[in-house]
Amino acid sequence: MSDEPTLPSGPGFGFTFLYYFSGTALVTALLAVNSLGIGLDTGLPNLYGTLFGTAGGLLGAFVNRSTTLTLPINSRKTFKRELDAALAEMGYTEDAEANLEGILVYRRPFVRQLLSGRVYVLLGEKQAQISTRAVHMGGIKKRLEASGIR
């Protein structure tokens, strides 16, 4: 077994799709029964639930699945400074109390964190790995590229 730390892997596309699909399908079916007055025995609430659940599941999975970005770095110190600045623009600060050996954890204030999750960073000698939700990864990439890191 290796002593090198590994980034926590969050839910991928499949699990995230299932999560959003089931929640959206259930709420849609219940709303169809209650607001449209359609009985469950007709099968229409289930059909509506399946249709809206599929759309909600796909949207949720594309936006909230976990992704990992690997970047080559020249200097850990310079990269961390640029990363700190990029994440600060997005409202993230380093969580000094996080107890993950060798992994930096960034989070937003409590209320905003409930809807955004955390950013995990593993700094190696020649590369850095960043793991977070897909919706936030685009902003991180954009800000790092603007600062000259590719």
PDB file of C-alpha atoms in Angstrom:
ATOM      1  CA  MET A   1       0.000   0.000   0.000  1.00  0.00           C
ATOM      2  CA  SER A   2       1.302   3.436  -0.968  1.00  0.00           C
ATOM      3  CA  ASP A   3       1.851   6.252   1.520  1.00  0.00           C
ATOM      4  CA  GLU A   4       0.955   8.857  -1.101  1.00  0.00           C
ATOM      5  CA  PRO A   5      -2.339  10.615  -0.389  1.00  0.00           C
ATOM      6  CA  THR A   6      -5.173  10.337  -2.880  1.00  0.00           C
ATOM      7  CA  LEU A   7      -7.934  12.803  -3.489  1.00  0.00           C
ATOM      8  CA  PRO A   8     -11.371  11.933  -2.179  1.00  0.00           C
ATOM      9  CA  SER A   9     -13.490  10.862  -5.124  1.00  0.00           C
ATOM     10  CA  GLY A  10     -16.971  12.264  -5.007  1.00  0.00           C
ATOM     11  CA  PRO A  11     -19.989  10.924  -6.830  1.00  0.00           C
ATOM     12  CA  GLY A  12     -19.537  10.481 -10.567  1.00  0.00           C
ATOM     13  CA  PHE A  13     -22.071  10.865 -13.351  1.00  0.00           C
ATOM     14  CA  GLY A  14     -24.078   7.689 -12.659  1.00  0.00           C
ATOM     15  CA  PHE A  15     -24.706   8.193  -8.953  1.00  0.00           C
ATOM     16  CA  THR A  16     -25.399  11.902  -9.395  1.00  0.00           C
ATOM     17  CA  PHE A  17     -27.869  11.158 -12.211  1.00  0.00           C
ATOM     18  CA  LEU A  18     -29.656   8.587 -10.063  1.00  0.00           C
ATOM     19  CA  TYR A  19     -29.866  11.015  -7.138  1.00  0.00           C
ATOM     20  CA  TYR A  20     -31.392  13.852  -9.166  1.00  0.00           C
ATOM     21  CA  PHE A  21     -33.548  11.536 -11.286  1.00  0.00           C
ATOM     22  CA  SER A  22     -35.197   9.875  -8.303  1.00  0.00           C
ATOM     23  CA  GLY A  23     -35.833  13.130  -6.448  1.00  0.00           C
ATOM     24  CA  THR A  24     -37.247  14.917  -9.491  1.00  0.00           C
ATOM     25  CA  ALA A  25     -39.362  11.930 -10.562  1.00  0.00           C
ATOM     26  CA  LEU A  26     -40.880  11.542  -7.103  1.00  0.00           C
ATOM     27  CA  VAL A  27     -41.703  15.224  -6.683  1.00  0.00           C
ATOM     28  CA  THR A  28     -43.136  15.448 -10.220  1.00  0.00           C
ATOM     29  CA  ALA A  29     -45.339  12.392  -9.748  1.00  0.00           C
ATOM     30  CA  LEU A  30     -46.644  13.686  -6.417  1.00  0.00           C
ATOM     31  CA  LEU A  31     -47.328  17.117  -7.895  1.00  0.00           C
ATOM     32  CA  ALA A  32     -49.177  15.559 -10.821  1.00  0.00           C
ATOM     33  CA  VAL A  33     -51.372  13.573  -8.445  1.00  0.00           C
ATOM     34  CA  ASN A  34     -52.093  16.512  -6.130  1.00  0.00           C
ATOM     35  CA  SER A  35     -52.346  19.470  -8.494  1.00  0.00           C
ATOM     36  CA  LEU A  36     -53.714  17.865 -11.661  1.00  0.00           C
ATOM     37  CA  GLY A  37     -55.969  15.428  -9.851  1.00  0.00           C
ATOM     38  CA  ILE A  38     -54.668  12.489 -11.868  1.00  0.00           C
ATOM     39  CA  GLY A  39     -54.828   9.150 -10.104  1.00  0.00           C
ATOM     40  CA  LEU A  40     -51.765   6.927  -9.783  1.00  0.00           C
ATOM     41  CA  ASP A  41     -53.745   4.115 -11.390  1.00  0.00           C
ATOM     42  CA  THR A  42     -53.709   5.968 -14.742  1.00  0.00           C
ATOM     43  CA  GLY A  43     -49.926   5.763 -15.007  1.00  0.00           C
ATOM     44  CA  LEU A  44     -49.646   9.402 -16.120  1.00  0.00           C
ATOM     45  CA  PRO A  45     -47.974  10.635 -12.912  1.00  0.00           C
ATOM     46  CA  ASN A  46     -45.313   7.965 -13.370  1.00  0.00           C
ATOM     47  CA  LEU A  47     -44.831   8.966 -17.008  1.00  0.00           C
ATOM     48  CA  TYR A  48     -44.478  12.638 -16.064  1.00  0.00           C
ATOM     49  CA  GLY A  49     -42.130  11.671 -13.253  1.00  0.00           C
ATOM     50  CA  THR A  50     -39.979   9.634 -15.630  1.00  0.00           C
ATOM     51  CA  LEU A  51     -39.808  12.404 -18.226  1.00  0.00           C
ATOM     52  CA  PHE A  52     -39.037  15.204 -15.795  1.00  0.00           C
ATOM     53  CA  GLY A  53     -36.802  12.906 -13.755  1.00  0.00           C
ATOM     54  CA  THR A  54     -34.683  12.140 -16.800  1.00  0.00           C
ATOM     55  CA  ALA A  55     -34.299  15.840 -17.602  1.00  0.00           C
ATOM     56  CA  GLY A  56     -33.544  16.688 -13.957  1.00  0.00           C
ATOM     57  CA  GLY A  57     -31.139  13.784 -13.634  1.00  0.00           C
ATOM     58  CA  LEU A  58     -29.170  14.750 -16.727  1.00  0.00           C
ATOM     59  CA  LEU A  59     -29.000  18.411 -15.726  1.00  0.00           C
ATOM     60  CA  GLY A  60     -28.016  17.567 -12.153  1.00  0.00           C
ATOM     61  CA  ALA A  61     -25.380  15.072 -13.278  1.00  0.00           C
ATOM     62  CA  PHE A  62     -23.746  17.452 -15.750  1.00  0.00           C
ATOM     63  CA  VAL A  63     -23.611  20.276 -13.213  1.00  0.00           C
ATOM     64  CA  ASN A  64     -22.934  18.534  -9.892  1.00  0.00           C
ATOM     65  CA  ARG A  65     -20.864  15.435 -10.676  1.00  0.00           C
ATOM     66  CA  SER A  66     -17.370  15.335  -9.238  1.00  0.00           C
ATOM     67  CA  THR A  67     -14.501  15.987 -11.619  1.00  0.00           C
ATOM     68  CA  THR A  68     -10.744  16.032 -11.251  1.00  0.00           C
ATOM     69  CA  LEU A  69      -8.341  18.345 -13.047  1.00  0.00           C
ATOM     70  CA  THR A  70      -4.651  17.514 -13.283  1.00  0.00           C
ATOM     71  CA  LEU A  71      -2.267  20.356 -14.087  1.00  0.00           C
ATOM     72  CA  PRO A  72       1.502  20.405 -14.558  1.00  0.00           C
ATOM     73  CA  ILE A  73       3.216  22.829 -12.203  1.00  0.00           C
ATOM     74  CA  ASN A  74       6.706  24.284 -11.979  1.00  0.00           C
ATOM     75  CA  SER A  75       6.574  25.598  -8.436  1.00  0.00           C
ATOM     76  CA  ARG A  76       4.268  24.415  -5.669  1.00  0.00           C
ATOM     77  CA  LYS A  77       4.553  27.748  -3.889  1.00  0.00           C
ATOM     78  CA  THR A  78       3.651  29.810  -6.971  1.00  0.00           C
ATOM     79  CA  PHE A  79       0.806  27.491  -7.912  1.00  0.00           C
ATOM     80  CA  LYS A  80      -0.648  27.582  -4.406  1.00  0.00           C
ATOM     81  CA  ARG A  81      -0.532  31.373  -4.377  1.00  0.00           C
ATOM     82  CA  GLU A  82      -2.351  31.547  -7.736  1.00  0.00           C
ATOM     83  CA  LEU A  83      -4.843  28.886  -6.660  1.00  0.00           C
ATOM     84  CA  ASP A  84      -5.562  30.690  -3.381  1.00  0.00           C
ATOM     85  CA  ALA A  85      -6.274  33.890  -5.317  1.00  0.00           C
ATOM     86  CA  ALA A  86      -8.517  32.109  -7.844  1.00  0.00           C
ATOM     87  CA  LEU A  87     -10.488  30.325  -5.149  1.00  0.00           C
ATOM     88  CA  ALA A  88     -10.771  33.493  -3.041  1.00  0.00           C
ATOM     89  CA  GLU A  89     -12.483  35.169  -6.014  1.00  0.00           C
ATOM     90  CA  MET A  90     -15.030  32.358  -5.902  1.00  0.00           C
ATOM     91  CA  GLY A  91     -15.553  32.706  -2.145  1.00  0.00           C
ATOM     92  CA  TYR A  92     -13.421  29.731  -1.033  1.00  0.00           C
ATOM     93  CA  THR A  93     -10.912  29.788   1.802  1.00  0.00           C
ATOM     94  CA  GLU A  94      -8.517  27.100   2.942  1.00  0.00           C
ATOM     95  CA  ASP A  95      -9.914  24.988   5.770  1.00  0.00           C
ATOM     96  CA  ALA A  96      -7.024  24.721   8.220  1.00  0.00           C
ATOM     97  CA  GLU A  97      -9.014  22.329  10.421  1.00  0.00           C
ATOM     98  CA  ALA A  98      -9.492  19.746   7.670  1.00  0.00           C
ATOM     99  CA  ASN A  99      -7.665  16.627   8.717  1.00  0.00           C
ATOM    100  CA  LEU A 100      -6.698  15.112   5.355  1.00  0.00           C
ATOM    101  CA  GLU A 101      -3.060  14.131   5.253  1.00  0.00           C
ATOM    102  CA  GLY A 102      -1.319  16.007   2.418  1.00  0.00           C
ATOM    103  CA  ILE A 103      -4.530  17.303   0.831  1.00  0.00           C
ATOM    104  CA  LEU A 104      -5.595  20.933   0.922  1.00  0.00           C
ATOM    105  CA  VAL A 105      -9.307  21.515   1.492  1.00  0.00           C
ATOM    106  CA  TYR A 106     -11.066  24.711   0.508  1.00  0.00           C
ATOM    107  CA  ARG A 107     -14.620  25.575   1.450  1.00  0.00           C
ATOM    108  CA  ARG A 108     -17.074  28.430   1.442  1.00  0.00           C
ATOM    109  CA  PRO A 109     -18.846  29.882   4.478  1.00  0.00           C
ATOM    110  CA  PHE A 110     -21.376  27.454   6.000  1.00  0.00           C
ATOM    111  CA  VAL A 111     -24.561  28.519   4.191  1.00  0.00           C
ATOM    112  CA  ARG A 112     -22.902  28.767   0.762  1.00  0.00           C
ATOM    113  CA  GLN A 113     -21.071  25.476   1.340  1.00  0.00           C
ATOM    114  CA  LEU A 114     -24.364  23.619   1.626  1.00  0.00           C
ATOM    115  CA  LEU A 115     -24.952  24.275  -2.062  1.00  0.00           C
ATOM    116  CA  SER A 116     -21.407  24.204  -3.392  1.00  0.00           C
ATOM    117  CA  GLY A 117     -19.333  21.488  -1.747  1.00  0.00           C
ATOM    118  CA  ARG A 118     -15.591  21.602  -1.173  1.00  0.00           C
ATOM    119  CA  VAL A 119     -12.500  21.825  -3.335  1.00  0.00           C
ATOM    120  CA  TYR A 120      -9.746  19.252  -2.700  1.00  0.00           C
ATOM    121  CA  VAL A 121      -6.187  19.891  -3.904  1.00  0.00           C
ATOM    122  CA  LEU A 122      -3.254  17.497  -3.959  1.00  0.00           C
ATOM    123  CA  LEU A 123       0.060  19.202  -4.708  1.00  0.00           C
ATOM    124  CA  GLY A 124       2.834  17.007  -6.051  1.00  0.00           C
ATOM    125  CA  GLU A 125       6.315  17.931  -7.201  1.00  0.00           C
ATOM    126  CA  LYS A 126       5.424  18.190 -10.903  1.00  0.00           C
ATOM    127  CA  GLN A 127       1.627  18.266 -10.926  1.00  0.00           C
ATOM    128  CA  ALA A 128      -1.409  19.386  -9.005  1.00  0.00           C
ATOM    129  CA  GLN A 129      -4.759  17.619  -8.851  1.00  0.00           C
ATOM    130  CA  ILE A 130      -7.957  19.515  -8.092  1.00  0.00           C
ATOM    131  CA  SER A 131     -11.234  17.763  -7.348  1.00  0.00           C
ATOM    132  CA  THR A 132     -14.624  19.464  -7.023  1.00  0.00           C
ATOM    133  CA  ARG A 133     -18.041  19.709  -8.650  1.00  0.00           C
ATOM    134  CA  ALA A 134     -18.080  20.216 -12.408  1.00  0.00           C
ATOM    135  CA  VAL A 135     -19.911  23.527 -12.157  1.00  0.00           C
ATOM    136  CA  HIS A 136     -17.071  25.012 -10.092  1.00  0.00           C
ATOM    137  CA  MET A 137     -14.260  23.380 -12.056  1.00  0.00           C
ATOM    138  CA  GLY A 138     -14.974  25.613 -15.055  1.00  0.00           C
ATOM    139  CA  GLY A 139     -14.521  28.735 -12.948  1.00  0.00           C
ATOM    140  CA  ILE A 140     -11.331  27.415 -11.412  1.00  0.00           C
ATOM    141  CA  LYS A 141      -9.859  26.525 -14.832  1.00  0.00           C
ATOM    142  CA  LYS A 142     -10.786  29.930 -16.232  1.00  0.00           C
ATOM    143  CA  ARG A 143      -9.202  31.818 -13.350  1.00  0.00           C
ATOM    144  CA  LEU A 144      -6.023  29.717 -13.365  1.00  0.00           C
ATOM    145  CA  GLU A 145      -5.638  30.133 -17.124  1.00  0.00           C
ATOM    146  CA  ALA A 146      -6.063  33.903 -16.724  1.00  0.00           C
ATOM    147  CA  SER A 147      -3.201  33.866 -14.240  1.00  0.00           C
ATOM    148  CA  GLY A 148      -0.969  31.978 -16.704  1.00  0.00           C
ATOM    149  CA  ILE A 149      -1.369  28.414 -15.399  1.00  0.00           C
ATOM    150  CA  ARG A 150      -2.487  25.852 -17.986  1.00  0.00           C
TER     151      ARG A 150
END
